[in-house]
Amino acid sequence: MVDFGTAELTLEMIQASQLGMKAIGAGLAVGLTGIASGIAEMAIGSAAVGATAENRDVFGLVLLLTVIPETIVIFGLVVALLLLF
Amino acid sequence: MLRPERMRRLLIAAPKGEIDTIIGELYRHNVYHIEDFVPESESAEALSIGHPLPGASDVASALNDVRAIENACGINPDSVEVREKLPASKVREMIRTDLPAILEEVKGLVATRSRLEARQKEHEQRAKELEPFAAVPLDLDLYHGYARFTVFTGHIAHDVSIDVPHEKYFSDRVDGNMIVVVVQNEYREQVERTLLDAGFQAIAVPEGTGSPADNQKAHIAEAQSASTEIAEVNEKIAGIRERHTDFLVACDELLTAEVERAEAPLRFATTEETFITEGWVPDDRADRIRQALEKVTNGRIYIEELEVDDAARVPVEYENPSFASPTQVLIDLYARPRYSELDPTLMVAIVFPIFFGLILGDVGYGAILLALSLGLRKFLKGDEGRMLLKVLSYASISSIVFGILYSEFFGFALPWPPLIFSRHLNIGGEAGGHGPQVVELMILSIWIGILHITLGRILGMVNSRKFHHGKHAKKAVIANAGWLGTMWGILILIWSFYAIPMMPDLTGFPVAIAVGVVLLVAGVIGIAQENALEIVELPTIISHVLSYARLVAVGLSSVAIAMVINFIAIGMLIEPQLEAITPVGVIIIIFGILVFLVGQTLNLALGILGGGLHSLRLHYVEFFTKFYKGGGIKYNPFGMKSKFTEE
């Protein structure tokens, strides 16, 4: 039987797994913040479409309100980029 | 520049006899923004709203006719190309002579068309009702007229067997199957139950005689002949459109102008013998219109220049250099500036393309966008659309310039190394050089943010002097300075604790900490003295500055997508096949080209959205909130630029 607990880790393996962890972290940072932005924009977007249907003039304003939560995912992307590079 | 156009407020009073001439002259000059007269109930003076000029209702009904014809023929005056300007006198003459005949003809054609459409629909309906019966070999008159028999006709889920004496026809050639059962009256209930158990849905027998199939054919033929006739009528209507479009749009324009002139007195105040109107005229044109009015009325007019007491009532017209004026459409999208505040158009006109280029810096995409914005100009007729295209063309030029600096062409590298910071990612393992300089780019974008927000706050100080008066103005100015101080205090503190590349390194200077703390504390006090609740907004200082990181983040993601598409299409699909060409290889190569085209198109669309919306948002949310209020009244002069007619 192989005892995984005491398998020897070489320096390369550790470095490689650290690199992988970074990539996972970066992926999580973008993915989770993306979901969060999506949830936040969901309600704003539907309200914005409703408001635009009522009054065409507010289009610019509601477009603006809709993209406000985009900041969340941008921060996620920034964190991911900083992790990777 | 930086300010809306200066306006002068004129009060015009004249005897009612001159109302025609004055309205005509004002309309011709197209500079006078009428302020609608609102009667005050407690007003002691006997002022009332004026009456439309005589003949207003005739003109309005003629305009109605013209619009009805245009509607029926599908003419939209906004999208009609001007071929030649018709003289107004000729159009007036033609309105009297030609218009009634055209109206009659169009009315007749439209009525015929709707009658034909009704006929077509009816026959189609009848043919549809006959369809299930055509599947049964019985004449229509065999279905009724029995005293001792009951006839069941209808759809049914499946064929059934009936255990009483009967006659039955079943067909599964029609939708929902068709069954016809004839039984003696005494078995009626029993059979009905059997049928209902099998999902029977009765349908009525259509009227008529003879074979249902022949009947159906006849109705279909009728419907078809109606539709050919409709096509003929449509052709006639198209012919009218062909012949009369120029005349009709000219009529529309002329009559619209006449209706507007005739109804202008509704916006004036009148007494028994005179009328009074107040309005706004741009500063540089006020004298000219005054002289013109005095000349046409032979001095039988009184014009006084009133003082501008309430800036909120002044209509706002932009005054920008011509390269910046298309950007006004972006400002209008947010809100038109107030009369008293700074007009940010010029700043947006300069900074917006730079942001766009920073995000979508790619020679290939920029060139396509430039071609697109120049090419679409032919198809877009509206003013707003054209202005947007102008803005897009500026943005795409900036995109090309930044593409040269970044050395990017559809995600590929150009033959020279990036002249500023590199955005070449290591996708596909073939990137040379030192890879993407993400940290440097990020710090560059933060610097842009710091400077942009600082500019916004300084403008905020200028603007708040105009919004508020006296003590409050001073407080607002100090609050804006406070925000600025807090931001720079935080920055200096960060710099004195951490050495950040491309930013001042203050770690060796303890004095810097003291300066930072003083700025921060003074800033917070400055903010709180205007409104203590504003303190909760303090974190926005950091989030707004960091928000400018999107200039890099969104741009890098678009570069990454482009490079991935290139790698999949060329590195993975096309290149390996080129080594030894086989029939399957050719298909894979074609597929690779398809992937490349579709992928790049999608990425370009994303790039426009990303580059445009994010640059715009940085202006609207991060920049405008520092100084800009907006909400001015649009300057809408009384008059019209005639497109199709000339006096």
XYZ file of C-alpha atoms in Angstrom:
732
model
C 0.000 0.000 0.000
C 1.182 3.494 -0.773
C 1.200 5.905 2.074
C 0.257 9.215 0.513
C 0.792 11.089 3.747
C 4.516 10.584 3.697
C 5.083 10.825 -0.052
C 8.085 12.987 -0.634
C 7.579 16.426 -2.128
C 10.353 17.843 -4.192
C 10.954 21.575 -4.433
C 9.672 21.582 -8.029
C 6.457 19.921 -6.984
C 5.898 22.499 -4.287
C 6.590 25.349 -6.659
C 4.301 23.863 -9.288
C 1.489 23.394 -6.811
C 1.942 26.947 -5.559
C 1.602 28.158 -9.131
C -1.552 26.105 -9.473
C -2.935 27.534 -6.253
C -2.314 31.038 -7.575
C -4.185 30.204 -10.735
C -7.083 28.766 -8.748
C -7.106 31.854 -6.574
C -7.153 34.108 -9.599
C -9.951 32.077 -11.120
C -11.987 32.273 -7.930
C -11.398 36.010 -7.694
C -12.818 36.639 -11.168
C -15.502 33.968 -11.034
C -17.019 34.792 -7.670
C -16.938 38.539 -8.228
C -18.472 37.922 -11.636
C -21.361 36.082 -10.036
C -21.729 38.863 -7.490
C -21.813 41.519 -10.221
C -24.353 39.475 -12.097
C -26.651 39.185 -9.105
C -26.352 42.884 -8.387
C -26.964 43.870 -12.003
C -29.917 41.528 -12.312
C -32.277 43.634 -10.242
C -30.957 46.951 -11.523
C -31.115 45.802 -15.120
C -34.710 44.642 -14.969
C -35.784 47.830 -13.231
C -33.821 49.820 -15.801
C -35.586 48.159 -18.717
C -38.922 48.868 -17.064
C -38.039 52.496 -16.487
C -36.840 52.914 -20.065
C -40.076 51.452 -21.362
C -41.959 54.096 -19.377
C -39.726 56.980 -20.331
C -37.127 56.823 -23.069
C -35.246 59.806 -21.638
C -33.853 57.957 -18.646
C -31.938 55.498 -20.821
C -28.569 57.132 -20.236
C -29.065 57.342 -16.532
C -30.241 53.759 -16.083
C -27.484 52.411 -18.308
C -25.135 54.088 -15.932
C -26.861 52.659 -12.868
C -26.766 49.208 -14.422
C -23.005 49.169 -14.896
C -22.224 50.435 -11.413
C -21.864 46.931 -9.865
C -19.403 46.097 -12.645
C -16.811 47.597 -10.320
C -17.000 44.449 -8.196
C -15.815 42.181 -10.963
C -13.231 44.730 -12.085
C -11.732 44.572 -8.607
C -11.792 40.789 -8.891
C -10.002 41.009 -12.207
C -7.433 43.383 -10.731
C -6.765 40.991 -7.874
C -6.468 38.095 -10.317
C -4.051 39.976 -12.530
C -1.931 40.959 -9.539
C -1.882 37.330 -8.411
C -0.786 36.065 -11.793
C 1.797 38.650 -12.755
C -16.084 76.839 -24.318
C -16.483 75.385 -20.852
C -19.575 77.564 -20.458
C -22.951 77.316 -22.142
C -23.719 80.061 -24.619
C -24.611 83.411 -22.976
C -28.279 84.299 -23.350
C -30.194 87.557 -23.263
C -33.758 87.843 -22.100
C -36.011 89.906 -24.334
C -39.486 91.200 -23.733
C -41.382 91.991 -26.914
C -44.648 93.910 -26.906
C -46.563 95.102 -29.933
C -50.082 95.817 -31.124
C -52.034 92.769 -32.202
C -52.076 94.009 -35.776
C -48.369 93.255 -36.031
C -48.581 89.746 -34.596
C -48.383 88.063 -38.008
C -45.296 89.933 -39.150
C -43.526 89.500 -35.837
C -44.196 85.775 -35.618
C -43.033 85.346 -39.211
C -39.837 87.291 -38.580
C -39.070 85.418 -35.341
C -39.663 82.121 -37.082
C -37.399 83.024 -39.980
C -34.514 83.913 -37.677
C -34.881 80.700 -35.669
C -33.110 82.048 -32.586
C -35.877 83.112 -30.210
C -36.636 80.635 -27.413
C -40.182 81.468 -26.311
C -40.899 81.306 -22.629
C -44.474 80.083 -22.386
C -46.841 82.533 -20.752
C -48.536 81.048 -17.698
C -51.460 83.161 -16.488
C -51.506 83.766 -12.771
C -54.963 83.635 -11.321
C -54.362 86.432 -8.849
C -52.781 88.662 -11.438
C -54.427 92.053 -11.388
C -53.634 92.841 -14.999
C -56.008 91.650 -17.633
C -53.516 89.338 -19.334
C -54.727 86.193 -20.983
C -53.378 83.549 -23.328
C -53.615 84.496 -26.976
C -55.748 82.850 -29.641
C -54.321 80.974 -32.615
C -54.056 82.952 -35.813
C -57.042 82.709 -38.178
C -56.819 79.729 -40.485
C -54.934 77.638 -37.931
C -57.472 74.840 -37.977
C -57.474 74.626 -41.800
C -53.719 74.347 -41.879
C -53.784 71.779 -39.093
C -56.306 69.619 -40.918
C -54.285 69.866 -44.141
C -51.234 68.773 -42.176
C -53.258 65.881 -40.810
C -54.087 64.801 -44.360
C -50.468 64.982 -45.434
C -49.378 62.945 -42.433
C -52.095 60.364 -43.171
C -50.859 59.992 -46.751
C -47.265 59.726 -45.573
C -48.307 57.080 -43.091
C -50.172 55.039 -45.686
C -47.263 55.249 -48.130
C -44.658 54.577 -45.463
C -42.802 57.864 -45.938
C -40.692 59.060 -43.040
C -39.584 62.683 -43.614
C -36.563 62.186 -41.339
C -35.087 59.560 -43.630
C -35.842 61.203 -46.970
C -32.832 62.456 -48.873
C -33.134 66.046 -50.040
C -32.993 66.102 -53.822
C -33.973 69.668 -54.526
C -35.603 72.399 -52.521
C -39.057 73.252 -53.774
C -40.093 76.905 -53.710
C -42.673 77.491 -50.970
C -45.073 79.332 -53.289
C -45.183 76.371 -55.649
C -45.806 73.976 -52.756
C -48.643 76.199 -51.505
C -50.155 76.195 -54.970
C -49.847 72.410 -55.184
C -51.435 71.952 -51.768
C -54.513 73.621 -53.209
C -54.508 71.856 -56.555
C -52.785 68.472 -56.225
C -53.126 67.468 -52.608
C -56.893 66.733 -52.574
C -56.547 64.418 -55.582
C -53.625 62.539 -54.035
C -55.483 62.273 -50.748
C -58.562 60.896 -52.535
C -56.483 58.361 -54.434
C -54.568 57.191 -51.378
C -57.736 56.997 -49.291
C -59.387 54.897 -51.991
C -56.403 52.583 -52.283
C -56.116 52.120 -48.533
C -59.835 51.347 -48.280
C -59.585 48.833 -51.122
C -56.599 47.259 -49.498
C -58.297 46.816 -46.147
C -61.398 45.392 -47.858
C -59.229 42.939 -49.781
C -57.368 42.006 -46.651
C -60.638 41.259 -44.892
C -61.745 39.128 -47.845
C -58.470 37.265 -47.927
C -58.695 36.547 -44.235
C -62.258 35.303 -44.489
C -61.491 32.883 -47.302
C -58.409 31.626 -45.555
C -60.520 31.002 -42.464
C -63.149 29.093 -44.482
C -60.477 27.000 -46.194
C -59.035 26.148 -42.808
C -62.431 25.080 -41.477
C -62.935 22.825 -44.502
C -59.553 21.175 -44.198
C -60.560 18.301 -41.861
C -63.692 17.568 -43.923
C -61.663 17.330 -47.108
C -60.125 14.178 -45.607
C -63.551 12.476 -45.501
C -65.121 11.285 -48.787
C -68.550 12.844 -48.114
C -70.292 15.778 -49.729
C -71.155 18.635 -47.422
C -74.907 18.296 -47.922
C -74.773 14.701 -46.641
C -73.948 15.943 -43.148
C -77.357 17.407 -42.285
C -81.051 17.189 -42.895
C -81.744 13.892 -41.073
C -84.694 13.306 -38.731
C -83.716 9.875 -37.406
C -79.952 10.073 -37.500
C -77.359 11.943 -35.529
C -74.072 13.000 -37.136
C -70.927 13.362 -35.027
C -68.044 15.281 -36.594
C -64.851 16.199 -34.802
C -61.267 15.607 -33.790
C -60.384 12.522 -31.814
C -57.253 11.109 -30.227
C -57.490 7.676 -31.923
C -59.873 5.503 -33.899
C -62.622 3.813 -31.866
C -64.823 0.818 -32.489
C -68.542 1.399 -32.003
C -70.746 -1.584 -31.094
C -74.073 -0.331 -32.432
C -75.186 -0.114 -36.070
C -73.413 2.899 -37.527
C -71.539 4.445 -40.407
C -68.037 5.735 -39.618
C -65.224 7.548 -41.397
C -61.843 8.047 -39.768
C -58.800 9.829 -41.127
C -55.436 10.443 -39.531
C -54.233 12.609 -42.405
C -55.271 15.830 -40.687
C -53.954 17.434 -37.525
C -55.736 15.932 -34.484
C -57.388 13.189 -36.666
C -60.906 13.419 -38.045
C -63.869 11.208 -37.313
C -67.384 11.233 -38.701
C -69.976 8.878 -37.174
C -73.624 8.570 -38.186
C -75.924 6.615 -35.841
C -79.605 6.325 -35.195
C -80.963 8.792 -32.662
C -81.599 6.157 -29.975
C -77.867 5.256 -29.757
C -76.837 8.849 -29.596
C -75.878 9.084 -25.915
C -74.090 5.770 -25.873
C -71.981 6.659 -28.903
C -71.288 10.110 -27.582
C -69.857 8.618 -24.374
C -67.650 6.226 -26.319
C -66.364 9.063 -28.436
C -65.764 11.399 -25.498
C -63.765 8.679 -23.775
C -61.461 8.718 -26.773
C -60.971 12.491 -26.480
C -63.604 13.578 -28.999
C -63.851 17.317 -29.752
C -66.810 18.260 -31.869
C -66.372 20.676 -34.780
C -69.208 22.298 -36.642
C -69.912 21.348 -40.247
C -69.223 24.286 -42.579
C -72.059 25.518 -44.706
C -72.153 24.740 -48.368
C -72.771 21.953 -50.828
C -70.639 19.626 -52.853
C -67.291 18.117 -52.112
C -65.375 19.749 -49.225
C -62.096 19.370 -51.101
C -63.434 21.357 -54.076
C -64.906 23.943 -51.733
C -61.559 24.283 -49.975
C -59.752 24.683 -53.278
C -62.186 27.396 -54.315
C -61.631 29.343 -51.094
C -57.865 29.043 -51.385
C -58.068 30.320 -54.942
C -60.208 33.262 -53.770
C -57.707 34.079 -51.024
C -54.900 33.953 -53.521
C -56.619 36.228 -55.965
C -57.260 38.674 -53.096
C -53.590 38.590 -52.208
C -52.559 39.297 -55.809
C -54.962 42.218 -55.827
C -53.439 43.450 -52.563
C -50.024 43.263 -54.183
C -51.361 45.342 -57.089
C -52.751 47.949 -54.700
C -49.459 48.009 -52.836
C -47.692 48.585 -56.114
C -49.970 51.515 -56.841
C -49.257 52.951 -53.399
C -45.541 52.454 -54.025
C -46.022 54.315 -57.294
C -47.584 57.233 -55.444
C -44.696 57.197 -53.024
C -42.286 57.191 -55.927
C -43.972 60.131 -57.652
C -44.968 62.326 -54.752
C -42.451 61.810 -51.929
C -40.656 65.079 -52.622
C -43.886 67.005 -52.730
C -45.310 65.315 -49.620
C -42.274 65.930 -47.400
C -42.205 69.521 -48.624
C -45.893 69.868 -47.721
C -45.249 68.341 -44.340
C -42.457 70.784 -43.650
C -44.307 73.831 -44.901
C -47.527 73.001 -43.056
C -45.710 72.082 -39.845
C -44.063 75.479 -39.961
C -47.390 77.157 -40.619
C -49.081 75.312 -37.751
C -46.268 76.276 -35.415
C -46.567 79.896 -36.473
C -50.345 79.878 -36.221
C -50.279 78.418 -32.744
C -47.509 80.636 -31.406
C -49.986 83.138 -29.866
C -51.014 80.367 -27.469
C -47.635 80.936 -25.828
C -48.019 84.720 -25.655
C -49.785 86.970 -23.182
C -52.377 89.248 -24.711
C -54.509 92.197 -23.734
C -57.346 93.646 -25.763
C -55.121 95.415 -28.247
C -51.586 94.172 -27.670
C -49.564 91.094 -27.056
C -46.460 90.473 -24.949
C -43.925 87.703 -25.138
C -40.788 86.907 -23.222
C -37.981 84.783 -24.497
C -34.306 84.112 -24.822
C -31.864 84.923 -27.566
C -28.145 84.083 -27.759
C -26.038 87.069 -26.832
C -24.383 87.556 -30.207
C -27.639 87.488 -32.157
C -29.808 89.655 -29.931
C -28.988 92.925 -31.642
C -29.590 91.575 -35.101
C -33.058 90.254 -34.268
C -33.957 93.497 -32.506
C -33.089 95.520 -35.562
C -34.859 93.108 -37.860
C -38.049 93.242 -35.798
C -38.009 97.023 -35.637
C -37.519 97.198 -39.385
C -40.378 94.880 -40.363
C -42.853 96.590 -38.019
C -41.719 100.138 -38.853
C -41.016 100.735 -35.194
C -44.483 99.711 -34.047
C -42.886 97.401 -31.464
C -41.446 97.687 -27.988
C -38.441 95.528 -27.113
C -36.847 95.595 -23.709
C -33.913 93.611 -22.467
C -34.743 92.167 -19.058
C -32.270 91.206 -16.410
C -31.464 87.520 -15.949
C -32.605 87.047 -12.356
C -33.059 83.289 -12.108
C -30.349 81.247 -13.838
C -32.453 78.096 -13.585
C -34.904 79.492 -16.167
C -32.327 80.229 -18.829
C -32.346 77.772 -21.744
C -28.990 76.173 -22.345
C -27.225 75.893 -25.681
C -23.770 74.381 -25.972
C -20.914 76.480 -27.210
C -17.994 74.262 -28.117
C -15.275 74.106 -30.743
C -16.442 72.047 -33.687
C -14.330 68.979 -32.898
C -15.901 68.754 -29.444
C -19.512 69.345 -30.423
C -20.378 65.703 -31.289
C -19.524 64.820 -27.695
C -22.502 66.914 -26.608
C -24.618 63.873 -27.318
C -22.817 62.040 -24.498
C -23.440 64.943 -22.139
C -27.123 65.126 -23.119
C -27.355 61.412 -22.370
C -26.453 62.249 -18.774
C -28.026 65.696 -18.435
C -27.681 69.049 -20.146
C -25.553 71.436 -18.079
C -27.241 74.195 -16.146
C -26.783 77.721 -17.362
C -24.535 78.674 -14.482
C -22.264 75.663 -14.377
C -19.209 74.514 -16.281
C -19.908 72.642 -19.472
C -17.709 69.512 -19.334
C -18.095 68.695 -23.054
C -14.615 69.818 -24.030
C -12.943 67.772 -21.303
C -14.979 64.678 -22.162
C -14.239 65.198 -25.866
C -10.528 65.016 -25.118
C -10.426 62.383 -22.376
C -13.071 59.954 -23.646
C -11.138 58.902 -26.778
C -7.973 58.531 -24.713
C -9.713 56.185 -22.294
C -11.243 54.285 -25.208
C -7.814 53.908 -26.804
C -6.230 52.804 -23.548
C -8.822 50.040 -23.266
C -9.095 48.993 -26.925
C -5.600 49.855 -28.149
C -5.406 47.733 -31.285
C -4.603 48.905 -34.819
C -6.848 46.275 -36.435
C -9.928 46.902 -34.302
C -9.395 50.649 -34.532
C -9.231 50.515 -38.334
C -12.411 48.438 -38.554
C -14.232 50.791 -36.193
C -13.065 53.802 -38.172
C -14.293 52.262 -41.416
C -17.560 51.330 -39.718
C -18.160 54.784 -38.313
C -17.431 56.415 -41.668
C -19.471 53.875 -43.617
C -22.540 53.963 -41.380
C -22.793 57.730 -41.788
C -24.604 57.142 -45.076
C -27.290 55.040 -43.453
C -27.915 56.941 -40.260
C -30.030 59.999 -40.921
C -30.691 61.332 -37.429
C -28.507 64.058 -35.942
C -27.870 62.115 -32.759
C -26.760 59.000 -34.588
C -24.357 60.999 -36.711
C -22.886 62.683 -33.667
C -22.391 59.304 -31.996
C -20.616 58.062 -35.110
C -18.344 61.100 -35.005
C -17.493 60.321 -31.387
C -16.861 56.706 -32.366
C -14.556 57.768 -35.186
C -12.486 59.903 -32.811
C -12.360 56.990 -30.379
C -11.235 54.602 -33.104
C -8.455 56.947 -34.218
C -7.262 56.999 -30.627
C -7.555 53.213 -30.623
C -5.246 53.023 -33.661
C -2.724 55.360 -32.030
C -2.676 53.321 -28.851
C -2.505 50.153 -30.960
C 0.722 51.440 -32.483
C 2.039 52.266 -29.006
C 1.001 48.886 -27.589
C 2.117 47.146 -30.821
C -1.110 45.223 -31.270
C -2.958 44.111 -34.372
C -5.950 41.801 -33.767
C -4.028 40.476 -30.768
C -0.879 39.824 -32.798
C 2.291 41.791 -32.214
C 3.275 44.383 -34.794
C 6.879 44.214 -36.053
C 8.086 46.545 -33.327
C 8.226 46.124 -29.549
C 5.569 47.988 -27.521
C 6.533 51.659 -27.302
C 4.816 52.097 -23.941
C 3.879 49.271 -21.651
C 3.442 45.813 -23.090
C 0.099 44.037 -22.959
C 1.350 40.902 -24.742
C 0.203 37.953 -22.670
C 1.965 34.618 -22.795
C -0.789 32.673 -24.502
C 0.275 29.655 -26.520
C 3.748 29.854 -25.014
C 5.276 31.901 -27.821
C 5.356 35.416 -26.432
C 8.771 36.973 -26.473
C 10.050 39.990 -24.588
C 9.316 40.555 -20.944
C 5.625 39.619 -20.939
C 2.799 41.901 -19.923
C 3.670 44.805 -17.650
C 0.480 44.513 -15.660
C 1.733 46.221 -12.510
C 3.096 49.197 -14.421
C -0.105 49.552 -16.421
C -2.151 49.295 -13.250
C -0.168 52.057 -11.583
C -0.485 54.166 -14.726
C -4.253 53.784 -14.589
C -4.285 54.695 -10.897
C -2.317 57.835 -11.745
C -4.881 58.691 -14.410
C -7.569 58.188 -11.791
C -5.851 60.410 -9.253
C -5.390 63.211 -11.769
C -8.866 62.909 -13.240
C -10.512 63.020 -9.829
C -8.296 65.895 -8.734
C -9.415 67.798 -11.825
C -13.021 66.928 -10.999
C -12.700 68.257 -7.466
C -11.063 71.485 -8.635
C -13.925 71.982 -11.085
C -16.214 71.190 -8.166
C -14.755 74.116 -6.245
C -15.364 76.407 -9.231
C -18.895 75.143 -9.719
C -19.981 75.279 -6.086
C -19.199 79.001 -6.076
C -21.837 79.313 -8.790
C -24.456 77.032 -7.279
C -24.548 78.504 -3.822
C -24.476 82.013 -2.520
C -22.732 83.641 0.417
C -21.845 81.477 3.336
C -22.946 78.221 1.803
C -20.777 78.783 -1.253
C -17.730 79.106 0.947
C -18.672 75.952 2.839
C -19.131 74.000 -0.377
C -15.783 75.156 -1.707
C -14.082 74.102 1.518
C -15.840 70.727 1.405
C -14.535 70.116 -2.104
C -11.044 71.117 -0.992
C -11.539 68.770 1.954
C -12.207 65.828 -0.346
C -9.105 66.721 -2.309
C -7.015 67.032 0.871
C -8.278 63.714 2.207
C -7.416 61.922 -1.020
C -3.905 63.356 -1.223
C -3.402 62.803 2.531
C -4.204 59.121 2.114
C -1.902 58.946 -0.915
C 1.020 60.576 0.916
C 0.512 58.250 3.881
C 0.555 55.215 1.599
C 3.680 56.488 -0.150
C 5.473 57.098 3.121
C 4.872 53.535 4.324
C 5.259 51.581 1.082
C 7.620 52.110 -1.820
C 5.499 51.708 -4.964
C 7.143 51.702 -8.382
C 6.424 54.731 -10.559
C 5.131 56.657 -7.574
C 7.036 58.984 -5.204
C 8.973 57.023 -2.608
C 8.523 58.853 0.699
C 9.493 55.984 3.009
C 12.637 57.801 4.171
C 10.875 61.019 5.146
C 9.044 61.020 8.499
C 7.896 64.546 7.646
C 5.730 63.047 4.904
C 3.741 61.092 7.507
C 3.041 64.299 9.365
C 2.010 66.080 6.152
C -0.243 63.183 5.203
C -1.923 63.091 8.612
C -2.459 66.860 8.616
C -3.982 66.785 5.108
C -6.183 63.845 6.014
C -7.480 65.357 9.253
C -7.949 68.807 7.751
C -9.698 67.248 4.803
C -12.113 65.255 6.936
C -12.898 68.362 8.995
C -13.433 70.271 5.743
C -15.903 67.671 4.561
C -17.709 67.447 7.897
C -18.232 71.200 8.266
C -20.584 71.188 5.281
C -22.425 68.000 6.101
C -21.239 65.519 8.730
C -23.143 62.694 7.073
C -20.792 62.920 4.113
C -18.171 61.180 6.263
C -19.762 57.821 5.444
C -18.824 58.474 1.826
C -15.103 58.512 2.657
C -14.395 54.972 1.335
C -15.457 56.156 -2.130
C -12.190 58.072 -2.280
C -10.332 54.782 -2.536
C -12.903 52.892 -4.561
C -13.225 55.671 -7.125
C -9.476 55.854 -7.664
C -9.161 52.081 -7.886
C -12.057 52.035 -10.301
C -9.750 53.493 -12.947
C -7.918 50.144 -12.892
C -10.635 49.066 -15.317
C -8.743 50.954 -18.017
C -6.171 48.173 -17.793
C -8.302 45.273 -16.642
C -10.953 45.530 -19.354
C -8.273 46.167 -21.972
C -6.191 43.170 -20.882
C -9.200 40.870 -20.949
C -9.933 41.958 -24.511
C -6.296 41.329 -25.473
C -6.482 37.920 -23.807
C -9.615 36.966 -25.734
C -8.037 38.082 -29.025
C -4.872 36.085 -28.330
C -6.809 32.987 -27.327
C -8.849 33.168 -30.536
C -5.666 33.538 -32.573
C -4.045 30.622 -30.770
C -7.028 28.318 -31.246
C -7.614 29.309 -34.862
C -4.054 29.525 -36.091
C -1.830 27.700 -33.615
C -4.116 24.743 -33.004
C -6.243 24.410 -36.160
C -4.588 25.947 -39.200
C -0.836 25.669 -38.711
C -0.568 21.907 -38.010
C -2.612 21.218 -41.173
C -0.407 23.383 -43.367
C 2.545 21.030 -42.900
C 0.904 18.316 -45.009
C -2.313 19.269 -46.742
C -5.004 16.555 -46.795
C -8.717 16.810 -47.692
C -9.680 16.646 -44.020
C -6.998 19.192 -43.307
C -8.599 21.654 -45.724
C -11.902 21.367 -43.860
C -10.106 21.935 -40.567
C -8.357 24.970 -42.062
C -11.693 26.410 -43.218
C -13.092 25.750 -39.754
C -10.075 27.515 -38.286
C -10.688 30.561 -40.469
C -14.332 30.549 -39.355
C -13.308 30.404 -35.688
C -10.963 33.313 -36.298
C -13.586 35.470 -38.018
C -16.434 34.773 -35.602
C -14.190 35.099 -32.577
C -12.638 38.378 -33.675
C -16.052 39.830 -34.554
C -17.385 38.932 -31.130
C -14.325 40.361 -29.460
C -14.676 43.566 -31.459
C -18.303 43.903 -30.325
C -17.214 43.287 -26.747
C -14.437 45.809 -27.259
C -16.834 48.548 -28.378
C -19.104 47.837 -25.417
C -16.235 47.517 -22.976
C -14.239 50.441 -24.267
C -17.221 52.711 -24.751
C -19.320 51.945 -21.708
C -16.455 51.801 -19.259
C -14.895 55.033 -20.502
C -18.293 56.662 -20.321
C -18.954 55.297 -16.884
C -15.635 56.600 -15.593
C -16.826 60.025 -16.693
C -20.370 59.737 -15.417
C -19.740 58.086 -12.068
C -16.203 58.955 -11.088
C -15.741 62.337 -12.777
C -19.152 64.027 -12.987
C -20.162 63.238 -9.419
C -17.368 65.529 -8.243
C -18.687 68.697 -9.834
C -21.467 68.242 -12.338
C -25.186 68.558 -11.622
C -26.882 69.093 -14.965
C -30.592 69.527 -15.517
C -30.635 72.680 -17.639
C -33.508 73.518 -19.993
C -32.786 72.697 -23.615
C -32.549 75.750 -25.864
C -35.267 75.228 -28.419
C -35.571 78.246 -30.682
C -38.867 79.132 -32.342
C -38.339 78.296 -35.988
C -37.070 75.540 -38.219
C -34.233 74.881 -40.568
C -36.068 74.128 -43.789
C -34.796 71.065 -45.560
C -37.190 70.608 -48.443
C -38.592 74.058 -49.145
C -37.337 77.563 -49.676
C -39.181 80.858 -49.554
